[in-house]
Short mmCIF file of C-alpha atoms in Angstrom, two decimals:
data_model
loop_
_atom_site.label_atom_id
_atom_site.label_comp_id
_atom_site.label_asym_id
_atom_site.label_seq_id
_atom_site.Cartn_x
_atom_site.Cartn_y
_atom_site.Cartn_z
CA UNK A 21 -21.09 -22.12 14.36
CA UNK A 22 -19.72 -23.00 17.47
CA UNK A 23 -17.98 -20.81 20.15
CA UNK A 24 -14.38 -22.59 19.41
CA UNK A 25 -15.00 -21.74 15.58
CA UNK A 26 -15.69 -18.52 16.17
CA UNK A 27 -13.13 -17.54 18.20
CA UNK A 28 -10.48 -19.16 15.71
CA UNK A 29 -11.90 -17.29 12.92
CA UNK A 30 -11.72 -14.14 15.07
CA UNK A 31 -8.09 -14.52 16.42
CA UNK A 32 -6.63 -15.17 12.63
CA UNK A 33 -8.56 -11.68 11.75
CA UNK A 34 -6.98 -10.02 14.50
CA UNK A 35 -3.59 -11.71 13.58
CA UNK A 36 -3.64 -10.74 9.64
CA UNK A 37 -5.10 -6.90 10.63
CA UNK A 38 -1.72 -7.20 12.85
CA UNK A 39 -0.02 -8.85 10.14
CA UNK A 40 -1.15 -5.97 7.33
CA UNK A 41 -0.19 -2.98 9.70
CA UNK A 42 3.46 -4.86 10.64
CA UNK A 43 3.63 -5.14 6.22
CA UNK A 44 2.53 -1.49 5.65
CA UNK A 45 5.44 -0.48 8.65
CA UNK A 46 8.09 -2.37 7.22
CA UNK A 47 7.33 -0.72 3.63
CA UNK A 48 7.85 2.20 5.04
CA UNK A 49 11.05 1.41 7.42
CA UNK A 50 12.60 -0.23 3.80
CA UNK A 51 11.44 2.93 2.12
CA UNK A 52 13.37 4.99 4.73
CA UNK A 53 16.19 3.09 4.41
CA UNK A 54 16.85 2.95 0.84
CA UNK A 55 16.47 7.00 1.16
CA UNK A 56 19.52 7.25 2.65
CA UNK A 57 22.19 7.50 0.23
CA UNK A 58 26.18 7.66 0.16
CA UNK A 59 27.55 8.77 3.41
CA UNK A 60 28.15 12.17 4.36
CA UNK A 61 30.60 14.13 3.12
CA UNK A 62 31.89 15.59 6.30
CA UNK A 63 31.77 14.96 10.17
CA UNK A 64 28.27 16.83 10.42
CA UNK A 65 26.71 15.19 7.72
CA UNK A 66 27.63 11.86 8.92
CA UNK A 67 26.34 12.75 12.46
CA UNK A 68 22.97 13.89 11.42
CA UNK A 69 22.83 10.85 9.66
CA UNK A 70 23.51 8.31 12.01
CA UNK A 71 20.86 10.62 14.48
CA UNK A 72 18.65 9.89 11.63
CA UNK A 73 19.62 6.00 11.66
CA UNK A 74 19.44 5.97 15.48
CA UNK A 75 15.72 7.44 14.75
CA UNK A 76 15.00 4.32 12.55
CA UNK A 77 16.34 1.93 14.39
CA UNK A 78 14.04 2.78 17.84
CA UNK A 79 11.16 2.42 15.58
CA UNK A 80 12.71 -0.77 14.83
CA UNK A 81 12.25 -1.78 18.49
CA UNK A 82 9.30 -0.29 19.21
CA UNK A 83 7.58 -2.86 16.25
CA UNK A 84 9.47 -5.41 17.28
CA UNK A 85 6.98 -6.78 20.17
CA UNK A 86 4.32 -6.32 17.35
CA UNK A 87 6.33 -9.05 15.11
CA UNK A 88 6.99 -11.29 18.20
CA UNK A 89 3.36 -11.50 19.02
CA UNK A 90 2.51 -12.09 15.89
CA UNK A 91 5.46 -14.48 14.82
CA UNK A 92 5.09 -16.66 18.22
CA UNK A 93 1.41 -17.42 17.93
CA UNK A 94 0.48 -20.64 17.52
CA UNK A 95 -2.84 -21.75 15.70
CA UNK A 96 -4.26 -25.14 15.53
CA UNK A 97 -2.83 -27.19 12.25
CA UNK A 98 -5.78 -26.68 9.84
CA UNK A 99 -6.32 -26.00 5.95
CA UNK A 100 -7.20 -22.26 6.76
CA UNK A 101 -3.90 -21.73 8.59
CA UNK A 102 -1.26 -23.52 5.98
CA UNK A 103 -1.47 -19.82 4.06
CA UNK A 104 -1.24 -17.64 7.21
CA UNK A 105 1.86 -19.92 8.37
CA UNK A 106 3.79 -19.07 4.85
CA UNK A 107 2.77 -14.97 5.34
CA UNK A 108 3.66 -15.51 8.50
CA UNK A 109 7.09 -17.05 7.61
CA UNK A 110 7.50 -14.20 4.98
CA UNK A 111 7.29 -11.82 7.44
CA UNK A 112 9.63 -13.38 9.67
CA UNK A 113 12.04 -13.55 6.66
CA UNK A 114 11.31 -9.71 5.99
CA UNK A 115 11.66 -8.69 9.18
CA UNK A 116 15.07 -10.16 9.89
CA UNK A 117 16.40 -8.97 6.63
CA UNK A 118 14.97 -5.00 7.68
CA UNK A 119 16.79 -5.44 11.10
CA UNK A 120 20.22 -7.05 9.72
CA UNK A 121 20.46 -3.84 7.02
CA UNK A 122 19.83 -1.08 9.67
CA UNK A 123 22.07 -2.76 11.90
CA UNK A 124 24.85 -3.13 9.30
CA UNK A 125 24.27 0.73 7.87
CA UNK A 126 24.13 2.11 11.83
CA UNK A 127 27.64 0.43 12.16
CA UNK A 128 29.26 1.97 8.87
CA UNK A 129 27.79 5.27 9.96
CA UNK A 130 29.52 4.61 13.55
CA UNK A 131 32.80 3.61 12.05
CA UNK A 132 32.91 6.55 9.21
CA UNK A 133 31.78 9.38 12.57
CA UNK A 134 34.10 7.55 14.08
CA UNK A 135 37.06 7.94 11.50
CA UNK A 136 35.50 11.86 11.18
CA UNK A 137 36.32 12.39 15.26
CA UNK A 138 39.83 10.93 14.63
CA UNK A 139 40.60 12.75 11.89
CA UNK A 140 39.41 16.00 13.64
CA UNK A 141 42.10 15.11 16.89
CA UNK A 142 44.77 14.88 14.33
CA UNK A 143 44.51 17.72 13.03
#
């Protein structure tokens, strides 16, 4: 087997072990987020919600150098990599889809603590 070979094989391990943790993350992000519920009832609720959110959404960033590496890495066109460019698409997909619906709940959960505050001046 040559050294070339070798190294290919051993960079596409390294990149689907990467690729399974990223998977196993997101399951759990998704899991998180569908945990969350109706909004709060009152202006506490709603705030230890969006600290909550706020909690989710660093984790968010904190993967997302995992998912860049992973997503910008370019492998020589070959048979073995046709299936690792479709998971690798997938993922992409996945991942933007995660980060658009935390982005859009951390905003509703702004506006509504937002609304709460106002409410609380008027009164």
């Amino acid at each position: 087997m040559s050294k070339q070979t070798e190294l290919h094989r051993l960079v596409m391990k390294l990149q689907l072990e990467q690729m399974a943790e990223i998977k196993s993350w997101m399951t759990m992000a998704e899991d998180r987020l569908s945990r969350v519920g109706e909004a709060g009832q009152d202006r506490d609720q709603v705030a230890a919600q969006l600290a909550e959110h706020e909690v989710l959404l660093r984790d968010l960033e904190g993967q997302q150098s995992t998912v860049s590496s992973i997503s910008n890495f370019i492998l020589v066109d070959n048979e073995d990599t046709s299936e690792l460019e479709d998971q690798l698409t997938g993922l992409g997909e996945r991942w933007v889809t995660l980060c658009r619906m935390c982005e859009e709940r951390y905003c509703s959960l702004q506006q509504l603590g937002n609304m709460w505050n106002q409410l609380e001046v008027e009164r």
